[in-house]
XYZ file of C-alpha atoms in Angstrom:
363
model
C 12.208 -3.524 29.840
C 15.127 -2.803 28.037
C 17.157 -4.455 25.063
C 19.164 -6.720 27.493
C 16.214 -8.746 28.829
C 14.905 -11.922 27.288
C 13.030 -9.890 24.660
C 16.533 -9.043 23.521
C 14.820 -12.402 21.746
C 13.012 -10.286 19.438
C 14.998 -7.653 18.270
C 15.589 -9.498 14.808
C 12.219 -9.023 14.490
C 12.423 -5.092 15.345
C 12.022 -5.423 18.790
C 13.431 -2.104 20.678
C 13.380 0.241 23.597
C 10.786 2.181 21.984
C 8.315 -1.205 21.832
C 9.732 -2.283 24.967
C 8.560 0.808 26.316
C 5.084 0.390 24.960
C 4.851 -2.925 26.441
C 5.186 -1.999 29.968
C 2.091 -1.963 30.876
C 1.415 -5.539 29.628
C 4.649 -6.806 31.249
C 2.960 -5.846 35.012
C 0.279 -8.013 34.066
C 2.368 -10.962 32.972
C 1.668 -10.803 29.265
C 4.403 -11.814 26.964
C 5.249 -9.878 24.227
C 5.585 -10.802 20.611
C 5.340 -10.319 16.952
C 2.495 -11.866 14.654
C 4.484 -13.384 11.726
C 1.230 -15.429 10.626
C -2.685 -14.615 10.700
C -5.257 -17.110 9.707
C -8.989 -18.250 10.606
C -8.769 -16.266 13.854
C -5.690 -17.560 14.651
C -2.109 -16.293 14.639
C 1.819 -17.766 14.747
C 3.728 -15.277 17.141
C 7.178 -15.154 17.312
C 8.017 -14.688 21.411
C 11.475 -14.711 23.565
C 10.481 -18.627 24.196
C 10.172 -19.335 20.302
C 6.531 -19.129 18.497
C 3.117 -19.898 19.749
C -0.307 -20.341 18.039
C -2.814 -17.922 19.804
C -6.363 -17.154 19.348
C -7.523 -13.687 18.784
C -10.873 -13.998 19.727
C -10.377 -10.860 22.275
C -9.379 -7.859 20.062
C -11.411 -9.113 16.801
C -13.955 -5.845 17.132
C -16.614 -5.337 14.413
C -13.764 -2.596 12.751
C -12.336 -4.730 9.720
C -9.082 -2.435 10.049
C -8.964 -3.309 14.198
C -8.385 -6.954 13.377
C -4.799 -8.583 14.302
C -2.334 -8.662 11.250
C 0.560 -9.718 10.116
C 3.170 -7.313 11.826
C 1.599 -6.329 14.668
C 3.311 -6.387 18.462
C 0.932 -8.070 20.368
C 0.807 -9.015 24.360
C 0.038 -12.766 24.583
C -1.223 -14.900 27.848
C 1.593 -16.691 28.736
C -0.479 -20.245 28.809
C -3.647 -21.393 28.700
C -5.400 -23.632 26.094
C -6.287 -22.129 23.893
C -3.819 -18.980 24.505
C -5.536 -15.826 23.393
C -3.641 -12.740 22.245
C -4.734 -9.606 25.057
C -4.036 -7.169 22.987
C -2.219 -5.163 20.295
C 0.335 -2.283 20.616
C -0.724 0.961 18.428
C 0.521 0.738 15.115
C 3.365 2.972 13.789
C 2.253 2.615 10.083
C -0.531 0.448 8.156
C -1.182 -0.729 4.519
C -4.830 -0.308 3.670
C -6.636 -1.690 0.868
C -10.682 -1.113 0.534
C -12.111 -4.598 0.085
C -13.868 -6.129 -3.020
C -16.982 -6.415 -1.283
C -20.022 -3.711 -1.304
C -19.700 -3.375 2.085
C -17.238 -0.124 2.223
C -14.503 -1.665 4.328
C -10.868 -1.352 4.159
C -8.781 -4.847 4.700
C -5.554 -4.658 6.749
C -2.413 -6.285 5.055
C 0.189 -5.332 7.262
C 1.448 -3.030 10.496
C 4.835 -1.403 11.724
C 6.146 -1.324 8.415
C 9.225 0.914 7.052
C 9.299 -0.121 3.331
C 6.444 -1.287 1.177
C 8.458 -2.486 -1.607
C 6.680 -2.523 -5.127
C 7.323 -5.577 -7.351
C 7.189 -5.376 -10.977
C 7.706 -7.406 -13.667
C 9.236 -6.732 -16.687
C 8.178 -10.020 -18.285
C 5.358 -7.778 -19.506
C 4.683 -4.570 -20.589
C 4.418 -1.990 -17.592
C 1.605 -0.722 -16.427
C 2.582 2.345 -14.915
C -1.021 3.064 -13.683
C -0.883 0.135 -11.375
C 2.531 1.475 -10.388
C 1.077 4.596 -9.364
C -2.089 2.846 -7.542
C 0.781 0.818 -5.377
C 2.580 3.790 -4.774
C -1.045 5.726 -3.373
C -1.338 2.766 -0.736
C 2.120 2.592 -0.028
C 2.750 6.365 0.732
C -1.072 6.541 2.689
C 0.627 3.840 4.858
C 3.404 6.118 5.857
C 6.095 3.513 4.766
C 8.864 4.759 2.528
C 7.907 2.903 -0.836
C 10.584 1.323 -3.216
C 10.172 0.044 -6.788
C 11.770 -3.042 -7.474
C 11.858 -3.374 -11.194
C 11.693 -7.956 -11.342
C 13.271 -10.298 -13.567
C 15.789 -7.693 -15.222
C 17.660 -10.214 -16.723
C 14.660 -10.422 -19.288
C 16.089 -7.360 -20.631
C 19.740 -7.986 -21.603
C 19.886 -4.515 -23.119
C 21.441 -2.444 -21.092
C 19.867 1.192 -23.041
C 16.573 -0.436 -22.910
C 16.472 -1.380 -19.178
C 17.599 2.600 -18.362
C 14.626 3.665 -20.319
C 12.199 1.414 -18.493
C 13.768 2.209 -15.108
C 13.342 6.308 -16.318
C 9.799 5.880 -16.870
C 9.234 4.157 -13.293
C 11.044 7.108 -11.959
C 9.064 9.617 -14.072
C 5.937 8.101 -12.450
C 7.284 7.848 -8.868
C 9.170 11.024 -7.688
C 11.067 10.719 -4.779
C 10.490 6.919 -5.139
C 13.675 4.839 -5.478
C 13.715 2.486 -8.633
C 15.632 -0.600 -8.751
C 15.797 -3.190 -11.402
C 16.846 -6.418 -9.952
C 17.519 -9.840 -11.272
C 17.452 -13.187 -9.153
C 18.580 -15.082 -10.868
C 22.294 -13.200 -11.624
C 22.084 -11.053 -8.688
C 21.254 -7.375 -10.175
C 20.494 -5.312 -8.093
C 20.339 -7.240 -4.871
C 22.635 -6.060 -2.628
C 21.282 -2.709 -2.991
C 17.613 -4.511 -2.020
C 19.220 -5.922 0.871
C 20.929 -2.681 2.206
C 17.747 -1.396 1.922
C 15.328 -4.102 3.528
C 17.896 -4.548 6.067
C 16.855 -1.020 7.699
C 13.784 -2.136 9.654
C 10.402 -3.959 8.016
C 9.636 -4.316 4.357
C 6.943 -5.980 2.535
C 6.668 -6.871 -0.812
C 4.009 -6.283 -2.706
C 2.211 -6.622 -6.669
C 0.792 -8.911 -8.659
C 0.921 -12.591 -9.152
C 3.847 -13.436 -11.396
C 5.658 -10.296 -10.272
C 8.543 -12.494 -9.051
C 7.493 -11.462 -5.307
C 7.952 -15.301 -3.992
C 11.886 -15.472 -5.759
C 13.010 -12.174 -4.603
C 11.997 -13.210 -0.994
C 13.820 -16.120 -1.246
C 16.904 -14.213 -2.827
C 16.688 -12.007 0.480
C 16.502 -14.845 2.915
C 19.143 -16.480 1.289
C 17.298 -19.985 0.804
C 14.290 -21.453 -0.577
C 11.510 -20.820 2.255
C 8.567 -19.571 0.042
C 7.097 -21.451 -2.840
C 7.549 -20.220 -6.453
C 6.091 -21.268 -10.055
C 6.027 -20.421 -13.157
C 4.474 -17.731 -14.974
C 2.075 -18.359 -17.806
C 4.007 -17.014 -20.850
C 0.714 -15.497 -22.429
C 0.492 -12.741 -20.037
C 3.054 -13.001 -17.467
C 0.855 -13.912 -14.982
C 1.406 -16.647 -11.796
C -1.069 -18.365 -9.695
C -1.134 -17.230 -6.129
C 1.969 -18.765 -4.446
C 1.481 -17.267 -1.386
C -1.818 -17.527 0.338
C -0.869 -15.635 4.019
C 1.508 -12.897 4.486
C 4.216 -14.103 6.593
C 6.764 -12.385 8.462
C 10.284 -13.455 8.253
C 13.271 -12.278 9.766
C 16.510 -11.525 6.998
C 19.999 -13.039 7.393
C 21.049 -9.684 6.930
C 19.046 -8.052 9.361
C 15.633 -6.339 9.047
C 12.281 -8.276 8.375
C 10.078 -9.071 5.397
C 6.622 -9.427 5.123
C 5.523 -11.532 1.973
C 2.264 -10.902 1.094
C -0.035 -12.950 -1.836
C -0.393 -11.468 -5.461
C -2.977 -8.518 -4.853
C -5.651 -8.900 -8.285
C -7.329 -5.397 -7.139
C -5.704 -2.494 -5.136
C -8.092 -0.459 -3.951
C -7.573 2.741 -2.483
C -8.711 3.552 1.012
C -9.125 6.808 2.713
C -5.344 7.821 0.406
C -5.944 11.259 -0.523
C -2.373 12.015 0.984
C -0.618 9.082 -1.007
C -2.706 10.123 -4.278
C -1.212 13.771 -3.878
C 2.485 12.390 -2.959
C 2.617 10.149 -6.172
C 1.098 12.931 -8.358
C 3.502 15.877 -6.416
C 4.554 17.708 -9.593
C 0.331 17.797 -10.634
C 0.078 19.598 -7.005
C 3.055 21.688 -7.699
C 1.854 23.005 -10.832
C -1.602 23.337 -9.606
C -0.138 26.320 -6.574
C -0.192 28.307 -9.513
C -3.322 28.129 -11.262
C -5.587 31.059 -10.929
C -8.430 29.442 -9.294
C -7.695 27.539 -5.696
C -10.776 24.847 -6.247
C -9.336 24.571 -10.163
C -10.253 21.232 -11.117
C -7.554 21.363 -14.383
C -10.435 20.775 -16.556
C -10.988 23.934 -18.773
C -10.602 26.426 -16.510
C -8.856 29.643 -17.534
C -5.496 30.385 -15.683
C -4.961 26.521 -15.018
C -1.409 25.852 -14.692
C -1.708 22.365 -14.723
C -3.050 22.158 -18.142
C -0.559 24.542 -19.258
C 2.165 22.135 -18.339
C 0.529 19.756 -20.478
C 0.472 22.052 -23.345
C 3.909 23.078 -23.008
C 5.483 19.449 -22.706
C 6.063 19.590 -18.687
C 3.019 17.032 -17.793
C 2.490 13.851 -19.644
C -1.673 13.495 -20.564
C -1.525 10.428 -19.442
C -0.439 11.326 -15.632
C -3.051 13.777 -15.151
C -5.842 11.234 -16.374
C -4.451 8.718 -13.917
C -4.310 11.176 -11.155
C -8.142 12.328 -12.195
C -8.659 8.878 -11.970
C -7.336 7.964 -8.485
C -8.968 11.074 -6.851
C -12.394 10.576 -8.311
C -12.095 6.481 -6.659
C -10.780 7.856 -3.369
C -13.150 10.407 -3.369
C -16.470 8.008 -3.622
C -14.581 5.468 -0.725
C -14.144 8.082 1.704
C -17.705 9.203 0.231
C -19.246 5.562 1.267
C -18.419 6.222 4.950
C -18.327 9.859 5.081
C -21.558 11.179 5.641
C -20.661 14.891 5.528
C -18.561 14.127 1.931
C -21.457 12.768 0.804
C -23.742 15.751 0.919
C -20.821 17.698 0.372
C -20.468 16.018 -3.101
C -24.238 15.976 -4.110
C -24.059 19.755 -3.430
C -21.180 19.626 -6.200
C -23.338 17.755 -8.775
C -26.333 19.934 -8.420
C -24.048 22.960 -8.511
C -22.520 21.749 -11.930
C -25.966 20.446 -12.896
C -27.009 23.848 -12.692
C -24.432 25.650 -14.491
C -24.208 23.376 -17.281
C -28.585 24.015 -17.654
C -28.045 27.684 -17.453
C -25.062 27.064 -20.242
C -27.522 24.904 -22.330
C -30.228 28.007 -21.854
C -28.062 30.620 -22.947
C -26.651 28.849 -26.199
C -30.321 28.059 -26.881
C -31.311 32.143 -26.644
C -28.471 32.932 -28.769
C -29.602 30.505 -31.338
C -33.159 31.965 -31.248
């Protein structure tokens, strides 16, 4: 199927060879393809070369939480029927993963096929660079290139000031870009829409991060629904309740997604260590391979902190991070499980046989 058929009807929506390709076998069997732009109550809006149908997708909900049909994901869809079921689901080229808020150890899918998980964050309130660095963990575990987008910079008219904040974004996001951007005077935008216009994006953060009025500075018009912030603490009520998939004047696609009041990490050992790269630089050289930068002798990592190199406060946050990713994966990792009880009894013991010998030297 190539790029000049009627599914030339999707390529604002990143239809291309590649996905046409993928397709094939669907296309013998009279499927049509399409894009999921809206998922709710086992139900999804899908964007298809005749326009967008409501499908059911009863057949590929399996008992796997992150197997479920999301927002982003090319699907094959039965060309009629009532109701009109979606088939199937073509494999995914990246995925954001969040672990749930439930006890249950699951991880919730947000979104598929993305390119750019773009960070919202507002500067109508202090930073919180840990929450920056918890984005950035999910974002780079979903193999999307992440971007900080630095909201309502028009709140800070001081031009010395904004630098600084953008500088300590960048300090806690290597090879991250950082944009400030206003929408209200334009800052910043047309960079953000060079950017978004290579492929998918979504936008993600908090309530009140400005998320709903950048999306509708992208698109050009009004589509999602904003209010206002509470001026206590900066925060908004959820204005967006789905994640919807919308295709950009410009070219590309964004995926709006609702505030996000927890970010978990799932299974994002490899984002942790991307967001933290200069801790895992410094680390090649300490003198101990399992060094766990605690007190060990020969750490380089707390040598960097001593000398200046390593803010205190990004090696607690990366401690942090590991030790919550480490007792997810822990949850549904048998093996990791055992492996880490064998830890605790190993320290248990070394810290009794430290507690014995200090007692015999006090005898």
């Amino acid at each position: 199927m190539s790029s000049h058929s009627p599914s030339s009807a999707l390529a604002p929506y990143g239809w291309n060879d590649a996905w046409a390709d993928a397709f094939a076998p669907y296309a013998e069997d009279g499927l049509l393809p399409g894009r999921v732009v809206r998922v709710d109550r086992g139900q999804c809006d899908v964007v298809t070369p005749g326009g967008i149908l409501r499908a059911d997708t009863a057949f590929v909900t399996p008992h796997d939480p992150l197997r479920v049909v999301c927002t982003g994901d090319w699907v094959a869809v039965e060309p009629g029927g009532n109701p009109r079921y979606v088939r199937a689901y073509l494999p995914r080229r990246t995925a954001f993963v969040r672990s749930t808020s439930s006890k249950r150890s699951e991880g919730q899918i947000l979104a598929a096929n993305v390119d750019h998980a773009v960070v919202a964050v507002s500067l109508a309130v202090e930073l919180d660079l840990a929450r920056v660095e918890r984005f950035l963990a999910l974002a780079w575990e979903s193999g999307a290139q992440p971007v900080v987008v630095l909201t309502k910079a028009d709140l800070v008219p001081d031009a010395a000031t904004l630098a600084h904040l953008v500088q300590d974004v960048e300090t806690s996001a290597p090879g991250v870009p950082v944009l400030a951007v206003s929408a209200v005077d334009g800052v910043g935008l047309d960079v953000l829409t060079a950017v978004t216009a290579g492929g998918t994006s979504v936008l993600l953060g908090q309530s009140g991060a400005g998320k709903s009025t950048l999306a509708n500075a992208l698109l050009g018009e009004d589509v999602m629904d904003v209010r206002a912030t509470r001026d206590a603490d900066g925060k908004g009520r959820h204005t967006t309740t789905t994640r919807n998939l919308l295709a950009l004047p410009g070219g590309g696609v964004l995926i709006d997604t609702p505030g996000l009041r927890g970010v978990g990490l799932w299974d994002a050992g490899t984002g942790v260590g991307q967001v933290f790269a200069e801790i895992e630089e410094f680390a090649e050289g300490c003198r101990f391979h399992d060094c766990a930068h605690e007190s060990e002798p020969g750490c380089a990592v707390l040598e960097a902190i001593e000398t200046g190199q390593l803010p205190q406060r990004r090696l607690d946050s990366y401690r942090k991070l590991l030790r919550e990713n480490q007792y997810i994966v822990a949850k549904t990792d048998a093996r990791l499980r055992a492996e880490i009880r064998k830890d605790w009894k190993r320290k248990g013991a070394l810290g009794k046989a430290a507690m014995e010998a200090k007692r015999g030297r006090l005898r």
